[in-house]
Amino acid sequence: MTSWECDPLVAKAVVHLCVCESFDVFGIPTEMTRESAVELHAFHRGTHPICTNPRCRNLRECTDECGKVRMATWLPRQRVPVLLYVDDSKRTYVGIKGRILFASECAMLGHRMPECTMILSHFVEDRTERGMEPRVLIYDIAMYKGESVAASDPLERYQILLGMFKDVKGLVSLQWIGHEASATKNFEWFTKNVPHEVECIVNLGHDPWTLCRVLHIDTQRKEPGYNPYPPLNASIYDVAIAIC
């Protein structure tokens, strides 16, 4: 298990979101200790009809079954994967780096989420006029009211999240998810308007814990006058939903 002291951003996530570590894990889903991954499968994404790669074939079958367009979003460059779970007593737990902790008051979501619901998010730091501010971006859901939704269509999962967090602002907010074609088309827009650095575009598939890189462009260019940070008045969380 990675030491928290080795990663300053992980330490900040713990300070902002947690009160203390929980050792009473009875009734807590084992998925709370699972860590998310970002894969690179540029040539096995289900878009090639004759490809026999198992991953490509499975994605192709899922797409044909659902009849849905692919969903994608941006991936923050500096992030900490965070799981949030509300139990049957409306207590909120936080999963970070395989550990389970009690949520601090500002991260409690019992008033927003039904009992026995688990969501996936990124902890990031946004650049604002007041300096760097913490933010939790929710991007997927794995369990809803005690039932696993991990194998359901990504668009259906996002619609569940919209029902809970569509107009929520503050520390915890819902990240924009849209059609993959729209996300890739607007990659440069994201890099200029999102108040933190963007690494790439990722696809949301039928496993919430596994994101797949779709598009990666190096934003660390050294052109004259280049600023890796967006304007201070950027408001991605208010307007991004209109892109799709």
Tab-separated table of C-alpha atoms in Angstrom:
chain	number	residue	atom	x	y	z
A	1	MET	CA	0.000	0.000	0.000
A	2	THR	CA	1.410	3.376	-0.956
A	3	SER	CA	2.348	5.589	1.973
A	4	TRP	CA	0.172	8.693	2.149
A	5	GLU	CA	3.157	10.762	3.210
A	6	CYS	CA	4.742	10.229	-0.224
A	7	ASP	CA	1.998	12.100	-2.081
A	8	PRO	CA	1.114	15.636	-0.936
A	9	LEU	CA	-2.138	15.632	-2.953
A	10	VAL	CA	-3.302	12.442	-1.228
A	11	ALA	CA	-2.547	14.055	2.122
A	12	LYS	CA	-4.631	17.088	1.119
A	13	ALA	CA	-7.525	14.839	0.074
A	14	VAL	CA	-7.465	13.119	3.455
A	15	VAL	CA	-7.323	16.437	5.333
A	16	HIS	CA	-10.224	17.983	3.394
A	17	LEU	CA	-12.516	14.955	3.119
A	18	CYS	CA	-11.904	12.756	6.146
A	19	VAL	CA	-12.111	12.771	9.933
A	20	CYS	CA	-10.326	9.529	10.803
A	21	GLU	CA	-9.763	6.018	9.510
A	22	SER	CA	-12.573	3.488	9.966
A	23	PHE	CA	-11.731	0.017	11.226
A	24	ASP	CA	-15.364	-1.058	11.534
A	25	VAL	CA	-15.922	-2.228	7.966
A	26	PHE	CA	-18.820	-4.588	8.655
A	27	GLY	CA	-21.453	-4.015	5.982
A	28	ILE	CA	-19.138	-1.867	3.843
A	29	PRO	CA	-18.836	-3.175	0.241
A	30	THR	CA	-15.420	-4.678	-0.508
A	31	GLU	CA	-15.288	-2.475	-3.619
A	32	MET	CA	-14.511	0.455	-1.301
A	33	THR	CA	-10.899	-0.757	-1.176
A	34	ARG	CA	-10.630	-1.138	-4.944
A	35	GLU	CA	-8.482	1.386	-6.816
A	36	SER	CA	-9.397	2.750	-10.236
A	37	ALA	CA	-7.120	2.409	-13.259
A	38	VAL	CA	-6.551	4.253	-16.521
A	39	GLU	CA	-5.766	2.025	-19.487
A	40	LEU	CA	-4.456	2.728	-22.967
A	41	HIS	CA	-6.188	0.617	-25.622
A	42	ALA	CA	-5.907	2.823	-28.661
A	43	PHE	CA	-6.567	-0.017	-31.108
A	44	HIS	CA	-8.945	-2.214	-29.107
A	45	ARG	CA	-11.967	-0.065	-28.369
A	46	GLY	CA	-14.727	-1.999	-30.122
A	47	THR	CA	-14.742	0.123	-33.270
A	48	HIS	CA	-13.114	-2.399	-35.629
A	49	PRO	CA	-15.686	-4.967	-36.891
A	50	ILE	CA	-13.129	-7.643	-37.780
A	51	CYS	CA	-10.838	-7.352	-34.742
A	52	THR	CA	-10.681	-10.607	-32.738
A	53	ASN	CA	-9.056	-9.131	-29.637
A	54	PRO	CA	-11.207	-10.214	-26.621
A	55	ARG	CA	-11.488	-6.692	-25.240
A	56	CYS	CA	-12.413	-5.245	-28.622
A	57	ARG	CA	-14.986	-7.971	-29.191
A	58	ASN	CA	-16.606	-7.479	-25.774
A	59	LEU	CA	-16.838	-3.711	-26.227
A	60	ARG	CA	-18.306	-4.171	-29.697
A	61	GLU	CA	-20.952	-6.563	-28.376
A	62	CYS	CA	-21.847	-4.178	-25.530
A	63	THR	CA	-22.188	-1.269	-27.937
A	64	ASP	CA	-24.359	-3.294	-30.293
A	65	GLU	CA	-26.512	-4.463	-27.387
A	66	CYS	CA	-27.036	-1.024	-25.875
A	67	GLY	CA	-27.273	0.866	-29.120
A	68	LYS	CA	-25.788	3.845	-27.287
A	69	VAL	CA	-23.051	6.272	-28.245
A	70	ARG	CA	-19.780	6.158	-26.332
A	71	MET	CA	-19.437	8.415	-23.309
A	72	ALA	CA	-16.269	10.264	-22.330
A	73	THR	CA	-14.867	13.105	-20.247
A	74	TRP	CA	-11.554	14.751	-19.402
A	75	LEU	CA	-9.046	13.315	-16.936
A	76	PRO	CA	-7.344	15.756	-14.528
A	77	ARG	CA	-3.549	15.579	-14.662
A	78	GLN	CA	-3.103	15.856	-10.886
A	79	ARG	CA	-5.798	13.817	-9.156
A	80	VAL	CA	-6.548	11.405	-6.344
A	81	PRO	CA	-9.189	8.713	-7.026
A	82	VAL	CA	-11.841	8.868	-4.297
A	83	LEU	CA	-14.768	6.546	-3.557
A	84	LEU	CA	-17.755	7.881	-1.607
A	85	TYR	CA	-20.278	5.536	0.020
A	86	VAL	CA	-23.436	6.252	2.016
A	87	ASP	CA	-24.459	3.302	4.201
A	88	ASP	CA	-27.897	2.260	5.442
A	89	SER	CA	-27.560	4.657	8.394
A	90	LYS	CA	-26.798	7.597	6.073
A	91	ARG	CA	-23.160	7.754	7.208
A	92	THR	CA	-20.648	8.713	4.520
A	93	TYR	CA	-17.404	6.792	4.049
A	94	VAL	CA	-14.438	7.787	1.909
A	95	GLY	CA	-12.208	5.287	0.100
A	96	ILE	CA	-8.676	6.507	-0.709
A	97	LYS	CA	-5.735	4.318	-1.744
A	98	GLY	CA	-7.370	1.155	-0.447
A	99	ARG	CA	-8.271	2.614	2.958
A	100	ILE	CA	-11.723	3.416	4.327
A	101	LEU	CA	-12.254	6.609	6.325
A	102	PHE	CA	-15.125	8.536	7.903
A	103	ALA	CA	-16.113	11.586	5.871
A	104	SER	CA	-15.709	15.064	7.288
A	105	GLU	CA	-18.780	17.285	7.576
A	106	CYS	CA	-18.141	19.018	4.241
A	107	ALA	CA	-17.980	15.662	2.433
A	108	MET	CA	-21.095	14.087	3.958
A	109	LEU	CA	-23.576	13.166	1.247
A	110	GLY	CA	-26.329	11.405	3.153
A	111	HIS	CA	-28.710	14.230	2.245
A	112	ARG	CA	-27.906	13.827	-1.478
A	113	MET	CA	-27.430	10.100	-1.973
A	114	PRO	CA	-29.813	7.234	-1.172
A	115	GLU	CA	-28.760	4.586	1.324
A	116	CYS	CA	-26.212	2.003	0.148
A	117	THR	CA	-24.988	4.058	-2.809
A	118	MET	CA	-21.366	4.272	-4.000
A	119	ILE	CA	-19.913	6.847	-6.389
A	120	LEU	CA	-16.497	7.379	-7.978
A	121	SER	CA	-14.733	10.731	-8.108
A	122	HIS	CA	-11.445	12.620	-8.434
A	123	PHE	CA	-10.007	14.921	-5.790
A	124	VAL	CA	-8.334	17.860	-7.550
A	125	GLU	CA	-7.205	21.390	-6.811
A	126	ASP	CA	-8.756	24.205	-8.844
A	127	ARG	CA	-6.988	27.480	-9.492
A	128	THR	CA	-9.211	30.385	-8.404
A	129	GLU	CA	-8.836	34.069	-7.563
A	130	ARG	CA	-8.427	33.022	-3.928
A	131	GLY	CA	-5.684	30.524	-4.750
A	132	MET	CA	-5.829	26.735	-5.063
A	133	GLU	CA	-9.123	25.291	-3.811
A	134	PRO	CA	-10.066	21.624	-3.278
A	135	ARG	CA	-12.720	20.058	-5.462
A	136	VAL	CA	-14.282	16.603	-5.699
A	137	LEU	CA	-15.450	15.767	-9.229
A	138	ILE	CA	-17.968	12.927	-9.417
A	139	TYR	CA	-17.774	11.015	-12.697
A	140	ASP	CA	-19.386	7.577	-12.210
A	141	ILE	CA	-21.493	5.378	-9.942
A	142	ALA	CA	-20.975	1.724	-9.030
A	143	MET	CA	-23.851	1.002	-6.622
A	144	TYR	CA	-27.309	2.527	-6.306
A	145	LYS	CA	-29.665	1.740	-3.413
A	146	GLY	CA	-27.799	-1.476	-2.655
A	147	GLU	CA	-27.817	-2.762	-6.237
A	148	SER	CA	-24.741	-2.877	-8.455
A	149	VAL	CA	-25.024	-0.723	-11.572
A	150	ALA	CA	-21.451	-1.376	-12.686
A	151	ALA	CA	-22.500	-3.397	-15.728
A	152	SER	CA	-25.198	-0.987	-16.900
A	153	ASP	CA	-24.830	1.490	-19.740
A	154	PRO	CA	-22.563	4.479	-18.886
A	155	LEU	CA	-25.225	6.947	-20.035
A	156	GLU	CA	-27.781	5.389	-17.684
A	157	ARG	CA	-25.289	5.649	-14.822
A	158	TYR	CA	-24.684	9.308	-15.619
A	159	GLN	CA	-28.422	9.992	-15.636
A	160	ILE	CA	-28.606	8.579	-12.103
A	161	LEU	CA	-25.842	10.977	-11.066
A	162	LEU	CA	-27.647	13.899	-12.707
A	163	GLY	CA	-30.676	13.126	-10.575
A	164	MET	CA	-28.562	13.548	-7.433
A	165	PHE	CA	-25.987	16.205	-8.307
A	166	LYS	CA	-27.116	18.182	-11.376
A	167	ASP	CA	-27.310	21.584	-9.661
A	168	VAL	CA	-24.885	20.941	-6.799
A	169	LYS	CA	-21.968	23.368	-6.402
A	170	GLY	CA	-19.206	23.659	-3.845
A	171	LEU	CA	-16.608	21.141	-2.728
A	172	VAL	CA	-18.445	18.223	-4.341
A	173	SER	CA	-19.848	18.597	-7.855
A	174	LEU	CA	-20.681	16.519	-10.911
A	175	GLN	CA	-18.125	16.355	-13.705
A	176	TRP	CA	-19.310	16.820	-17.282
A	177	ILE	CA	-19.793	13.568	-19.202
A	178	GLY	CA	-20.725	13.668	-22.884
A	179	HIS	CA	-20.532	11.879	-26.195
A	180	GLU	CA	-17.022	10.733	-26.984
A	181	ALA	CA	-17.008	12.613	-30.288
A	182	SER	CA	-17.920	15.842	-28.482
A	183	ALA	CA	-15.300	15.301	-25.775
A	184	THR	CA	-12.464	14.717	-28.241
A	185	LYS	CA	-13.574	17.620	-30.432
A	186	ASN	CA	-13.523	19.976	-27.450
A	187	PHE	CA	-10.276	18.737	-25.882
A	188	GLU	CA	-8.462	22.017	-26.457
A	189	TRP	CA	-11.447	23.894	-25.013
A	190	PHE	CA	-11.170	21.819	-21.847
A	191	THR	CA	-7.451	22.562	-21.510
A	192	LYS	CA	-8.154	26.298	-21.671
A	193	ASN	CA	-11.312	26.504	-19.541
A	194	VAL	CA	-11.137	23.809	-16.869
A	195	PRO	CA	-9.558	25.352	-13.730
A	196	HIS	CA	-6.965	22.579	-13.409
A	197	GLU	CA	-4.590	20.894	-15.837
A	198	VAL	CA	-6.132	18.294	-18.161
A	199	GLU	CA	-4.193	15.151	-19.024
A	200	CYS	CA	-6.336	13.478	-21.671
A	201	ILE	CA	-9.826	12.379	-22.724
A	202	VAL	CA	-11.029	9.079	-21.250
A	203	ASN	CA	-13.841	6.745	-22.231
A	204	LEU	CA	-16.334	5.444	-19.658
A	205	GLY	CA	-17.127	1.805	-20.274
A	206	HIS	CA	-18.971	-0.981	-18.498
A	207	ASP	CA	-16.452	-1.083	-15.645
A	208	PRO	CA	-16.606	2.136	-13.598
A	209	TRP	CA	-13.169	1.427	-12.104
A	210	THR	CA	-11.440	1.297	-15.491
A	211	LEU	CA	-11.131	4.406	-17.637
A	212	CYS	CA	-9.643	4.113	-21.125
A	213	ARG	CA	-7.571	6.844	-22.769
A	214	VAL	CA	-9.134	8.113	-25.975
A	215	LEU	CA	-7.074	11.173	-26.802
A	216	HIS	CA	-3.827	12.483	-25.348
A	217	ILE	CA	-2.194	15.718	-26.426
A	218	ASP	CA	0.859	17.081	-24.611
A	219	THR	CA	-0.188	20.273	-22.847
A	220	GLN	CA	3.308	20.923	-21.495
A	221	ARG	CA	4.375	22.867	-24.575
A	222	LYS	CA	6.761	25.772	-24.141
A	223	GLU	CA	5.407	28.243	-26.685
A	224	PRO	CA	5.959	31.974	-25.959
A	225	GLY	CA	3.234	33.256	-23.686
A	226	TYR	CA	1.819	29.762	-23.010
A	227	ASN	CA	0.024	29.479	-19.672
A	228	PRO	CA	-0.804	25.916	-18.533
A	229	TYR	CA	-3.561	27.272	-16.290
A	230	PRO	CA	-6.959	28.504	-17.516
A	231	PRO	CA	-8.291	32.026	-16.918
A	232	LEU	CA	-9.256	32.741	-13.324
A	233	ASN	CA	-12.859	33.395	-14.319
A	234	ALA	CA	-13.282	29.955	-15.950
A	235	SER	CA	-16.598	28.342	-15.044
A	236	ILE	CA	-16.496	24.874	-16.568
A	237	TYR	CA	-18.930	23.399	-14.042
A	238	ASP	CA	-21.683	25.826	-15.038
A	239	VAL	CA	-21.462	25.683	-18.819
A	240	ALA	CA	-19.849	22.388	-19.842
A	241	ILE	CA	-23.137	20.517	-19.980
A	242	ALA	CA	-24.085	22.637	-22.995
A	243	ILE	CA	-21.196	21.273	-25.073
A	244	CYS	CA	-22.923	17.975	-25.669
